Amino acid sequence: MVGLSGGVDSSVAAYLLKEQGYDVIGLFMRNWHDTTGTLEGDCPWYDDQVFAELVAKRLDIPFRFVDLSGQYRERVVEYMFAEYGRGRTPNPDVLCNREIKFDAFLEEALRLGADYVATGHYCRRLDEERDGKVYHRLLAGSDPNKDQSYFLCQLSQGQLARALFPIGGMLKPDVRRIAAEQKLATAKRKDSQGICFVGKVDLPVFLQQKLVPRQGAIVEIPADWPGYAAAAARTAVAERALPYRYLPSDGRTVGSHNGAHYYTVGQRKGLGVSGRAEPLFIIATDTVSNTVYVGQGQGHPGLYRQALRILPGEVHWVSPDRRLAAGESARFSFRIRYRQPLQGGVLHLQPDGAYIVFDTPQRGITPGQFAAWYAGEELVGSGVISE
């Protein structure tokens, strides 16, 4: 069962599987109905379905439709609202893969008699036997510009066992070329952007469905704030992962906003404050006091931190045989956002959670996002950044 999204990647995935001799069925998911906050011109779901049907017809494969919007709202969108309300920045695409594409969609595919689900993700699965047991390894896609393994960082062994990634070993230009050669309707269609299945949105408008606007202060923190020197002097792993704790009295009020829950660390646009020597960037938000803290310039120390923490219940091992025991540490390569170059560091597993200490300070460590760790090309595990 191929998740035909109406894009070129899933279209070519379906073609390749059919060429390999699989009995292929295309299944289109409708996961979102509400257009609140959706930017005009972003391809709506019905266009996607039309393209998916055209591809299925061209490939001469059966086409099915399923509406999973109820589960999507409950398991992805409601989570988004809850996280933003707490002053955190969730990654709906990671949740969408874990909860919908490789769970609700997988259940539907199995109900319809499928053995596997396939998607157009740029990643690879490698099966490896170890100590008499088969482990499914999640590897980065061969195209370094399109690797999407990060978005699958929360998948389990059970989910990977049923997953196929036909284009994971290909480069994007080759995928486009095959689509054109096979005269697939999606050959020149642009890649989708924005929130998974929702599209591009005006985030504050979208979040106002649940999070009420509330005016608060924008406070600028100077680069010589004493807390930065104190943080740099910490040596214990847990202490190095502590976030900066600001108070309104640590800086000066330079503007106002309509709700701290609408903003995220590292954000530059949407502040409405001018007249500074350098652009202002958000360095922290406090939804309790409804305060947004900002700093001037790309190099402001408030944008950078050496370490982060993941709570015990949020540590996930994609490869459970590589799990660390409490008290153990290991060197990995890390990614804290999609398309970020891998960063060196050490993962420390302690009773009160996992700590990642980077070789160099990282910009924009954001609570609610996912940190993923790799051993070479293999994505070994991940977790939600707590602070």
mmCIF file of C-alpha atoms in Angstrom:
data_model
loop_
_atom_site.group_PDB
_atom_site.id
_atom_site.type_symbol
_atom_site.label_atom_id
_atom_site.label_comp_id
_atom_site.label_asym_id
_atom_site.label_seq_id
_atom_site.Cartn_x
_atom_site.Cartn_y
_atom_site.Cartn_z
ATOM 1 C CA MET A 1 0.000 0.000 0.000
ATOM 2 C CA VAL A 2 1.677 3.196 -1.182
ATOM 3 C CA GLY A 3 0.741 6.455 0.470
ATOM 4 C CA LEU A 4 0.062 8.469 -2.667
ATOM 5 C CA SER A 5 0.204 12.100 -1.575
ATOM 6 C CA GLY A 6 -0.124 13.767 -4.951
ATOM 7 C CA GLY A 7 3.605 14.545 -5.020
ATOM 8 C CA VAL A 8 6.375 13.294 -7.275
ATOM 9 C CA ASP A 9 8.224 11.270 -4.626
ATOM 10 C CA SER A 10 5.363 8.938 -3.676
ATOM 11 C CA SER A 11 4.429 8.656 -7.366
ATOM 12 C CA VAL A 12 7.868 7.342 -8.318
ATOM 13 C CA ALA A 13 7.885 5.110 -5.229
ATOM 14 C CA ALA A 14 4.717 3.444 -6.538
ATOM 15 C CA TYR A 15 6.225 3.063 -10.024
ATOM 16 C CA LEU A 16 9.425 1.485 -8.703
ATOM 17 C CA LEU A 17 7.572 -1.010 -6.540
ATOM 18 C CA LYS A 18 5.403 -2.084 -9.449
ATOM 19 C CA GLU A 19 8.529 -2.532 -11.594
ATOM 20 C CA GLN A 20 9.995 -4.701 -8.842
ATOM 21 C CA GLY A 21 6.997 -7.016 -9.017
ATOM 22 C CA TYR A 22 4.997 -5.903 -6.013
ATOM 23 C CA ASP A 23 1.206 -5.902 -6.070
ATOM 24 C CA VAL A 24 0.763 -2.151 -5.550
ATOM 25 C CA ILE A 25 -2.287 -0.240 -4.342
ATOM 26 C CA GLY A 26 -2.366 3.553 -3.999
ATOM 27 C CA LEU A 27 -4.026 4.950 -0.881
ATOM 28 C CA PHE A 28 -4.680 8.671 -0.478
ATOM 29 C CA MET A 29 -5.147 10.072 3.021
ATOM 30 C CA ARG A 30 -7.278 13.078 3.764
ATOM 31 C CA ASN A 31 -6.157 14.289 7.151
ATOM 32 C CA TRP A 32 -7.282 17.901 7.387
ATOM 33 C CA HIS A 33 -10.479 19.837 6.623
ATOM 34 C CA ASP A 34 -10.134 23.164 8.425
ATOM 35 C CA THR A 35 -8.682 26.078 6.395
ATOM 36 C CA THR A 36 -8.274 28.452 9.374
ATOM 37 C CA GLY A 37 -4.949 30.239 8.983
ATOM 38 C CA THR A 38 -4.082 28.444 5.747
ATOM 39 C CA LEU A 39 -2.364 30.793 3.323
ATOM 40 C CA GLU A 40 -4.201 31.334 0.045
ATOM 41 C CA GLY A 41 -2.618 29.541 -2.879
ATOM 42 C CA ASP A 42 -1.237 26.617 -0.887
ATOM 43 C CA CYS A 43 -2.296 23.443 -2.722
ATOM 44 C CA PRO A 44 -5.480 22.231 -1.021
ATOM 45 C CA TRP A 45 -6.119 18.558 -0.357
ATOM 46 C CA TYR A 46 -8.488 18.092 -3.286
ATOM 47 C CA ASP A 47 -5.771 19.054 -5.770
ATOM 48 C CA ASP A 48 -3.501 16.506 -4.116
ATOM 49 C CA GLN A 49 -6.161 13.820 -4.494
ATOM 50 C CA VAL A 50 -6.656 14.599 -8.173
ATOM 51 C CA PHE A 51 -2.927 14.246 -8.848
ATOM 52 C CA ALA A 52 -2.786 11.023 -6.820
ATOM 53 C CA GLU A 53 -5.661 9.560 -8.854
ATOM 54 C CA LEU A 54 -3.993 10.585 -12.121
ATOM 55 C CA VAL A 55 -0.804 8.800 -11.087
ATOM 56 C CA ALA A 56 -2.687 5.659 -10.063
ATOM 57 C CA LYS A 57 -4.486 5.631 -13.406
ATOM 58 C CA ARG A 58 -1.240 6.114 -15.319
ATOM 59 C CA LEU A 59 0.424 3.265 -13.420
ATOM 60 C CA ASP A 60 -2.704 1.116 -13.727
ATOM 61 C CA ILE A 61 -2.924 0.407 -10.010
ATOM 62 C CA PRO A 62 -6.006 0.400 -7.755
ATOM 63 C CA PHE A 63 -6.738 3.661 -5.933
ATOM 64 C CA ARG A 64 -8.247 3.956 -2.468
ATOM 65 C CA PHE A 65 -9.225 6.893 -0.254
ATOM 66 C CA VAL A 66 -9.303 7.120 3.537
ATOM 67 C CA ASP A 67 -10.245 10.001 5.826
ATOM 68 C CA LEU A 68 -8.049 10.035 8.943
ATOM 69 C CA SER A 69 -8.773 13.634 9.874
ATOM 70 C CA GLY A 70 -10.277 12.730 13.250
ATOM 71 C CA GLN A 71 -7.171 10.869 14.340
ATOM 72 C CA TYR A 72 -4.919 13.555 12.868
ATOM 73 C CA ARG A 73 -6.631 16.300 14.851
ATOM 74 C CA GLU A 74 -6.599 14.268 18.054
ATOM 75 C CA ARG A 75 -3.047 12.906 17.832
ATOM 76 C CA VAL A 76 -1.158 15.660 16.016
ATOM 77 C CA VAL A 77 -2.991 18.995 16.012
ATOM 78 C CA GLU A 78 -4.202 18.850 19.622
ATOM 79 C CA TYR A 79 -0.639 17.989 20.630
ATOM 80 C CA MET A 80 0.529 21.077 18.730
ATOM 81 C CA PHE A 81 -1.902 23.328 20.553
ATOM 82 C CA ALA A 82 -0.926 21.858 23.930
ATOM 83 C CA GLU A 83 2.805 22.267 23.279
ATOM 84 C CA TYR A 84 2.529 25.848 22.016
ATOM 85 C CA GLY A 85 0.354 26.651 25.020
ATOM 86 C CA ARG A 86 3.221 25.485 27.256
ATOM 87 C CA GLY A 87 5.674 27.737 25.444
ATOM 88 C CA ARG A 88 7.261 24.899 23.501
ATOM 89 C CA THR A 89 7.668 24.437 19.740
ATOM 90 C CA PRO A 90 6.498 20.995 18.546
ATOM 91 C CA ASN A 91 7.429 19.282 15.293
ATOM 92 C CA PRO A 92 4.135 18.105 13.753
ATOM 93 C CA ASP A 93 5.889 16.317 10.887
ATOM 94 C CA VAL A 94 7.650 13.928 13.257
ATOM 95 C CA LEU A 95 4.370 13.304 15.087
ATOM 96 C CA CYS A 96 2.515 12.840 11.811
ATOM 97 C CA ASN A 97 4.869 10.048 10.777
ATOM 98 C CA ARG A 98 4.751 8.301 14.145
ATOM 99 C CA GLU A 99 1.029 8.660 14.779
ATOM 100 C CA ILE A 100 -0.552 8.767 11.313
ATOM 101 C CA LYS A 101 1.515 7.568 8.346
ATOM 102 C CA PHE A 102 3.065 4.619 10.160
ATOM 103 C CA ASP A 103 0.254 3.953 12.636
ATOM 104 C CA ALA A 104 -3.275 4.931 11.622
ATOM 105 C CA PHE A 105 -2.441 4.634 7.906
ATOM 106 C CA LEU A 106 -0.572 1.379 8.522
ATOM 107 C CA GLU A 107 -3.575 -0.051 10.372
ATOM 108 C CA GLU A 108 -5.822 0.854 7.435
ATOM 109 C CA ALA A 109 -3.377 -0.710 4.972
ATOM 110 C CA LEU A 110 -3.207 -3.957 6.966
ATOM 111 C CA ARG A 111 -7.001 -4.002 7.224
ATOM 112 C CA LEU A 112 -7.156 -3.825 3.434
ATOM 113 C CA GLY A 113 -4.795 -6.785 3.145
ATOM 114 C CA ALA A 114 -1.415 -5.117 2.573
ATOM 115 C CA ASP A 115 1.859 -6.575 3.828
ATOM 116 C CA TYR A 116 3.810 -3.304 3.729
ATOM 117 C CA VAL A 117 3.286 0.417 3.520
ATOM 118 C CA ALA A 118 5.543 2.488 1.275
ATOM 119 C CA THR A 119 6.169 6.213 1.196
ATOM 120 C CA GLY A 120 8.268 8.674 -0.771
ATOM 121 C CA HIS A 121 10.613 9.469 2.104
ATOM 122 C CA TYR A 122 14.303 9.956 1.360
ATOM 123 C CA CYS A 123 15.620 7.414 3.847
ATOM 124 C CA ARG A 124 16.578 3.740 3.818
ATOM 125 C CA ARG A 125 15.865 0.600 5.827
ATOM 126 C CA LEU A 126 18.570 -1.983 6.382
ATOM 127 C CA ASP A 127 17.755 -5.319 8.036
ATOM 128 C CA GLU A 128 20.555 -6.719 10.174
ATOM 129 C CA GLU A 129 20.673 -9.929 12.197
ATOM 130 C CA ARG A 130 22.300 -9.677 15.602
ATOM 131 C CA ASP A 131 22.333 -12.335 18.302
ATOM 132 C CA GLY A 132 19.703 -14.301 16.432
ATOM 133 C CA LYS A 133 17.304 -11.362 16.095
ATOM 134 C CA VAL A 134 16.621 -9.139 13.093
ATOM 135 C CA TYR A 135 16.880 -5.396 13.645
ATOM 136 C CA HIS A 136 15.562 -2.834 11.187
ATOM 137 C CA ARG A 137 18.041 0.021 10.822
ATOM 138 C CA LEU A 138 16.857 3.471 9.761
ATOM 139 C CA LEU A 139 19.511 4.990 7.503
ATOM 140 C CA ALA A 140 19.842 8.467 6.051
ATOM 141 C CA GLY A 141 18.723 8.985 2.463
ATOM 142 C CA SER A 142 21.423 8.846 -0.202
ATOM 143 C CA ASP A 143 20.640 12.392 -1.341
ATOM 144 C CA PRO A 144 22.303 14.645 1.261
ATOM 145 C CA ASN A 145 20.069 17.539 0.204
ATOM 146 C CA LYS A 146 16.857 15.573 0.758
ATOM 147 C CA ASP A 147 17.625 13.192 3.640
ATOM 148 C CA GLN A 148 14.373 12.873 5.646
ATOM 149 C CA SER A 149 15.443 10.337 8.255
ATOM 150 C CA TYR A 150 15.055 13.015 10.946
ATOM 151 C CA PHE A 151 11.294 13.116 10.344
ATOM 152 C CA LEU A 152 11.125 9.365 11.071
ATOM 153 C CA CYS A 153 13.183 9.547 14.267
ATOM 154 C CA GLN A 154 10.282 8.328 16.439
ATOM 155 C CA LEU A 155 9.490 5.131 14.523
ATOM 156 C CA SER A 156 9.581 1.789 16.317
ATOM 157 C CA GLN A 157 10.949 -1.553 15.158
ATOM 158 C CA GLY A 158 7.389 -2.739 14.558
ATOM 159 C CA GLN A 159 6.678 0.219 12.309
ATOM 160 C CA LEU A 160 9.956 -0.113 10.392
ATOM 161 C CA ALA A 161 9.318 -3.828 9.834
ATOM 162 C CA ARG A 162 6.314 -2.903 7.669
ATOM 163 C CA ALA A 163 7.869 0.135 5.949
ATOM 164 C CA LEU A 164 9.409 0.404 2.480
ATOM 165 C CA PHE A 165 11.273 3.458 1.175
ATOM 166 C CA PRO A 166 11.735 2.849 -2.575
ATOM 167 C CA ILE A 167 13.436 6.156 -3.412
ATOM 168 C CA GLY A 168 15.691 6.345 -0.356
ATOM 169 C CA GLY A 169 18.775 5.401 -2.348
ATOM 170 C CA MET A 170 18.108 7.909 -5.121
ATOM 171 C CA LEU A 171 18.866 11.543 -5.844
ATOM 172 C CA LYS A 172 15.989 13.971 -6.304
ATOM 173 C CA PRO A 173 16.889 14.868 -9.931
ATOM 174 C CA ASP A 174 16.710 11.166 -10.823
ATOM 175 C CA VAL A 175 13.280 10.906 -9.217
ATOM 176 C CA ARG A 176 12.091 13.851 -11.321
ATOM 177 C CA ARG A 177 13.626 12.284 -14.434
ATOM 178 C CA ILE A 178 11.844 8.962 -13.918
ATOM 179 C CA ALA A 179 8.544 10.744 -13.327
ATOM 180 C CA ALA A 180 8.976 12.653 -16.587
ATOM 181 C CA GLU A 181 9.966 9.531 -18.531
ATOM 182 C CA GLN A 182 6.889 7.709 -17.240
ATOM 183 C CA LYS A 183 4.694 10.730 -18.006
ATOM 184 C CA LEU A 184 3.437 10.977 -14.438
ATOM 185 C CA ALA A 185 1.253 14.012 -13.758
ATOM 186 C CA THR A 186 3.363 14.945 -10.736
ATOM 187 C CA ALA A 187 6.694 15.121 -12.626
ATOM 188 C CA LYS A 188 6.989 18.915 -12.396
ATOM 189 C CA ARG A 189 4.833 19.519 -9.355
ATOM 190 C CA LYS A 190 6.451 21.526 -6.570
ATOM 191 C CA ASP A 191 7.280 19.845 -3.273
ATOM 192 C CA SER A 192 4.800 20.497 -0.472
ATOM 193 C CA GLN A 193 5.742 22.855 2.352
ATOM 194 C CA GLY A 194 4.398 23.848 5.727
ATOM 195 C CA ILE A 195 2.717 21.688 8.363
ATOM 196 C CA CYS A 196 2.227 18.042 7.397
ATOM 197 C CA PHE A 197 -1.199 17.726 5.658
ATOM 198 C CA VAL A 198 -2.178 21.268 6.683
ATOM 199 C CA GLY A 199 0.224 23.227 4.479
ATOM 200 C CA LYS A 200 1.549 26.732 4.875
ATOM 201 C CA VAL A 201 -0.213 28.624 7.632
ATOM 202 C CA ASP A 202 -0.166 31.967 9.363
ATOM 203 C CA LEU A 203 0.843 30.351 12.654
ATOM 204 C CA PRO A 204 -0.644 32.905 15.073
ATOM 205 C CA VAL A 205 -3.976 32.803 13.214
ATOM 206 C CA PHE A 206 -3.887 29.005 13.153
ATOM 207 C CA LEU A 207 -3.096 28.786 16.871
ATOM 208 C CA GLN A 208 -5.813 31.289 17.783
ATOM 209 C CA GLN A 209 -8.298 28.466 17.269
ATOM 210 C CA LYS A 210 -7.299 27.384 20.788
ATOM 211 C CA LEU A 211 -4.784 29.893 22.176
ATOM 212 C CA VAL A 212 -6.287 33.296 22.996
ATOM 213 C CA PRO A 213 -4.226 36.430 22.168
ATOM 214 C CA ARG A 214 -2.812 38.116 25.278
ATOM 215 C CA GLN A 215 -0.689 41.247 25.187
ATOM 216 C CA GLY A 216 2.682 41.119 26.887
ATOM 217 C CA ALA A 217 6.104 42.736 26.894
ATOM 218 C CA ILE A 218 9.076 42.205 24.590
ATOM 219 C CA VAL A 219 12.190 42.538 26.765
ATOM 220 C CA GLU A 220 15.659 42.980 25.278
ATOM 221 C CA ILE A 221 18.470 41.218 27.143
ATOM 222 C CA PRO A 222 21.975 42.713 26.737
ATOM 223 C CA ALA A 223 24.810 40.548 25.441
ATOM 224 C CA ASP A 224 26.745 41.070 28.683
ATOM 225 C CA TRP A 225 23.965 39.658 30.906
ATOM 226 C CA PRO A 226 25.815 38.053 33.891
ATOM 227 C CA GLY A 227 23.979 34.740 33.485
ATOM 228 C CA TYR A 228 25.968 33.915 30.343
ATOM 229 C CA ALA A 229 29.304 33.995 32.162
ATOM 230 C CA ALA A 230 27.847 31.894 34.976
ATOM 231 C CA ALA A 231 26.573 29.288 32.490
ATOM 232 C CA ALA A 232 29.954 29.083 30.756
ATOM 233 C CA ALA A 233 31.602 28.249 34.087
ATOM 234 C CA ARG A 234 29.409 25.183 34.750
ATOM 235 C CA THR A 235 31.133 21.794 34.528
ATOM 236 C CA ALA A 236 28.542 19.207 35.633
ATOM 237 C CA VAL A 237 26.594 17.694 32.705
ATOM 238 C CA ALA A 238 23.141 18.391 34.181
ATOM 239 C CA GLU A 239 24.069 21.983 35.025
ATOM 240 C CA ARG A 240 25.409 22.637 31.520
ATOM 241 C CA ALA A 241 21.995 21.704 30.101
ATOM 242 C CA LEU A 242 20.114 24.255 32.205
ATOM 243 C CA PRO A 243 18.382 26.902 30.062
ATOM 244 C CA TYR A 244 18.907 30.602 30.669
ATOM 245 C CA ARG A 245 16.401 31.966 33.185
ATOM 246 C CA TYR A 246 15.523 35.602 32.518
ATOM 247 C CA LEU A 247 13.428 38.082 34.468
ATOM 248 C CA PRO A 248 11.878 41.244 32.979
ATOM 249 C CA SER A 249 14.206 43.239 35.230
ATOM 250 C CA ASP A 250 17.247 41.706 33.463
ATOM 251 C CA GLY A 251 16.639 43.888 30.415
ATOM 252 C CA ARG A 252 14.458 46.682 29.089
ATOM 253 C CA THR A 253 11.046 46.641 27.458
ATOM 254 C CA VAL A 254 11.285 47.494 23.757
ATOM 255 C CA GLY A 255 7.827 46.538 22.495
ATOM 256 C CA SER A 256 4.741 44.408 22.966
ATOM 257 C CA HIS A 257 3.303 41.199 21.508
ATOM 258 C CA ASN A 258 -0.050 39.392 21.398
ATOM 259 C CA GLY A 259 0.946 36.155 23.129
ATOM 260 C CA ALA A 260 4.248 34.518 24.048
ATOM 261 C CA HIS A 261 2.866 31.142 22.907
ATOM 262 C CA TYR A 262 2.901 32.351 19.284
ATOM 263 C CA TYR A 263 6.685 32.737 19.217
ATOM 264 C CA THR A 264 9.695 30.430 19.194
ATOM 265 C CA VAL A 265 13.397 30.588 20.005
ATOM 266 C CA GLY A 266 15.501 31.868 17.112
ATOM 267 C CA GLN A 267 12.600 33.650 15.428
ATOM 268 C CA ARG A 268 13.362 37.007 13.836
ATOM 269 C CA LYS A 269 10.243 38.067 11.946
ATOM 270 C CA GLY A 270 6.959 39.191 13.427
ATOM 271 C CA LEU A 271 8.250 41.204 16.386
ATOM 272 C CA GLY A 272 7.433 44.638 14.999
ATOM 273 C CA VAL A 273 10.358 46.298 16.780
ATOM 274 C CA SER A 274 12.666 48.544 14.762
ATOM 275 C CA GLY A 275 15.386 51.086 15.360
ATOM 276 C CA ARG A 276 18.056 48.604 16.494
ATOM 277 C CA ALA A 277 21.650 48.498 15.258
ATOM 278 C CA GLU A 278 21.182 44.785 14.504
ATOM 279 C CA PRO A 279 18.079 42.612 14.014
ATOM 280 C CA LEU A 280 16.385 41.266 17.128
ATOM 281 C CA PHE A 281 16.061 37.508 17.635
ATOM 282 C CA ILE A 282 13.926 35.704 20.184
ATOM 283 C CA ILE A 283 16.147 34.054 22.787
ATOM 284 C CA ALA A 284 13.411 32.799 25.167
ATOM 285 C CA THR A 285 9.684 32.920 25.866
ATOM 286 C CA ASP A 286 7.832 32.704 29.178
ATOM 287 C CA THR A 287 4.152 31.815 28.805
ATOM 288 C CA VAL A 288 3.530 32.176 32.563
ATOM 289 C CA SER A 289 4.545 35.837 32.704
ATOM 290 C CA ASN A 290 3.685 36.201 28.978
ATOM 291 C CA THR A 291 7.094 37.706 28.207
ATOM 292 C CA VAL A 292 9.152 37.411 25.027
ATOM 293 C CA TYR A 293 12.897 37.897 25.501
ATOM 294 C CA VAL A 294 15.033 39.079 22.600
ATOM 295 C CA GLY A 295 18.684 39.833 21.845
ATOM 296 C CA GLN A 296 20.433 41.832 19.149
ATOM 297 C CA GLY A 297 22.290 40.104 16.337
ATOM 298 C CA GLN A 298 23.012 36.596 15.062
ATOM 299 C CA GLY A 299 25.853 36.250 17.553
ATOM 300 C CA HIS A 300 23.913 37.112 20.695
ATOM 301 C CA PRO A 301 24.991 34.624 23.400
ATOM 302 C CA GLY A 302 21.374 33.958 24.362
ATOM 303 C CA LEU A 303 20.897 32.138 21.054
ATOM 304 C CA TYR A 304 23.594 29.565 21.877
ATOM 305 C CA ARG A 305 23.812 26.729 24.377
ATOM 306 C CA GLN A 306 26.266 23.890 24.941
ATOM 307 C CA ALA A 307 23.859 21.177 26.105
ATOM 308 C CA LEU A 308 20.237 20.054 26.365
ATOM 309 C CA ARG A 309 18.137 17.620 28.377
ATOM 310 C CA ILE A 310 15.577 14.974 27.408
ATOM 311 C CA LEU A 311 13.257 13.616 30.114
ATOM 312 C CA PRO A 312 13.474 9.852 30.846
ATOM 313 C CA GLY A 313 10.074 9.053 29.352
ATOM 314 C CA GLU A 314 10.907 10.958 26.152
ATOM 315 C CA VAL A 315 14.046 8.978 25.211
ATOM 316 C CA HIS A 316 13.317 6.739 22.209
ATOM 317 C CA TRP A 317 15.664 4.153 20.717
ATOM 318 C CA VAL A 318 14.941 3.407 17.060
ATOM 319 C CA SER A 319 17.594 0.669 17.394
ATOM 320 C CA PRO A 320 16.873 -0.813 20.842
ATOM 321 C CA ASP A 321 19.986 -3.023 20.769
ATOM 322 C CA ARG A 322 22.110 0.137 20.816
ATOM 323 C CA ARG A 323 20.389 1.495 23.923
ATOM 324 C CA LEU A 324 22.622 2.959 26.610
ATOM 325 C CA ALA A 325 22.181 1.962 30.236
ATOM 326 C CA ALA A 326 21.882 4.555 32.990
ATOM 327 C CA GLY A 327 25.316 5.909 33.756
ATOM 328 C CA GLU A 328 26.684 5.203 30.277
ATOM 329 C CA SER A 329 27.845 7.768 27.739
ATOM 330 C CA ALA A 330 28.609 7.490 24.024
ATOM 331 C CA ARG A 331 29.696 9.749 21.206
ATOM 332 C CA PHE A 332 27.169 10.323 18.406
ATOM 333 C CA SER A 333 26.394 12.845 15.693
ATOM 334 C CA PHE A 334 23.309 14.947 16.457
ATOM 335 C CA ARG A 335 20.641 16.937 14.687
ATOM 336 C CA ILE A 336 18.177 19.221 16.483
ATOM 337 C CA ARG A 337 16.233 20.330 13.399
ATOM 338 C CA TYR A 338 15.615 19.146 9.849
ATOM 339 C CA ARG A 339 18.414 19.890 7.385
ATOM 340 C CA GLN A 340 20.832 20.911 10.118
ATOM 341 C CA PRO A 341 24.335 19.516 9.417
ATOM 342 C CA LEU A 342 25.176 16.758 11.876
ATOM 343 C CA GLN A 343 26.907 18.024 15.015
ATOM 344 C CA GLY A 344 29.416 16.128 17.158
ATOM 345 C CA GLY A 345 28.786 15.540 20.827
ATOM 346 C CA VAL A 346 28.281 13.058 23.642
ATOM 347 C CA LEU A 347 25.029 11.507 24.888
ATOM 348 C CA HIS A 348 24.976 10.925 28.648
ATOM 349 C CA LEU A 349 22.186 8.662 29.929
ATOM 350 C CA GLN A 350 21.411 9.366 33.580
ATOM 351 C CA PRO A 351 18.524 8.367 35.865
ATOM 352 C CA ASP A 352 16.903 11.794 35.472
ATOM 353 C CA GLY A 353 17.080 11.776 31.679
ATOM 354 C CA ALA A 354 19.409 11.983 28.708
ATOM 355 C CA TYR A 355 21.838 14.864 28.312
ATOM 356 C CA ILE A 356 23.472 15.879 25.053
ATOM 357 C CA VAL A 357 26.663 17.922 25.365
ATOM 358 C CA PHE A 358 27.759 19.325 22.014
ATOM 359 C CA ASP A 359 31.331 19.886 20.914
ATOM 360 C CA THR A 360 30.402 23.443 19.983
ATOM 361 C CA PRO A 361 27.514 25.608 21.273
ATOM 362 C CA GLN A 362 24.335 25.166 19.255
ATOM 363 C CA ARG A 363 22.095 27.948 17.996
ATOM 364 C CA GLY A 364 18.397 27.856 18.756
ATOM 365 C CA ILE A 365 18.000 24.813 21.017
ATOM 366 C CA THR A 366 14.212 24.787 21.250
ATOM 367 C CA PRO A 367 12.082 22.931 23.827
ATOM 368 C CA GLY A 368 9.495 20.718 22.130
ATOM 369 C CA GLN A 369 11.644 19.976 19.089
ATOM 370 C CA PHE A 370 13.287 16.588 18.583
ATOM 371 C CA ALA A 371 16.977 15.835 18.986
ATOM 372 C CA ALA A 372 18.101 12.804 16.957
ATOM 373 C CA TRP A 373 21.399 10.967 17.240
ATOM 374 C CA TYR A 374 23.240 9.078 14.525
ATOM 375 C CA ALA A 375 26.034 6.505 14.370
ATOM 376 C CA GLY A 376 27.380 7.056 10.877
ATOM 377 C CA GLU A 377 24.384 6.872 8.534
ATOM 378 C CA GLU A 378 22.164 5.133 11.054
ATOM 379 C CA LEU A 379 19.606 7.083 13.079
ATOM 380 C CA VAL A 380 19.916 5.350 16.443
ATOM 381 C CA GLY A 381 17.507 7.278 18.655
ATOM 382 C CA SER A 382 15.750 10.538 19.454
ATOM 383 C CA GLY A 383 13.928 12.474 22.118
ATOM 384 C CA VAL A 384 11.909 15.611 22.789
ATOM 385 C CA ILE A 385 14.047 18.506 23.999
ATOM 386 C CA SER A 386 12.851 19.321 27.500
ATOM 387 C CA GLU A 387 14.864 22.473 28.186
#
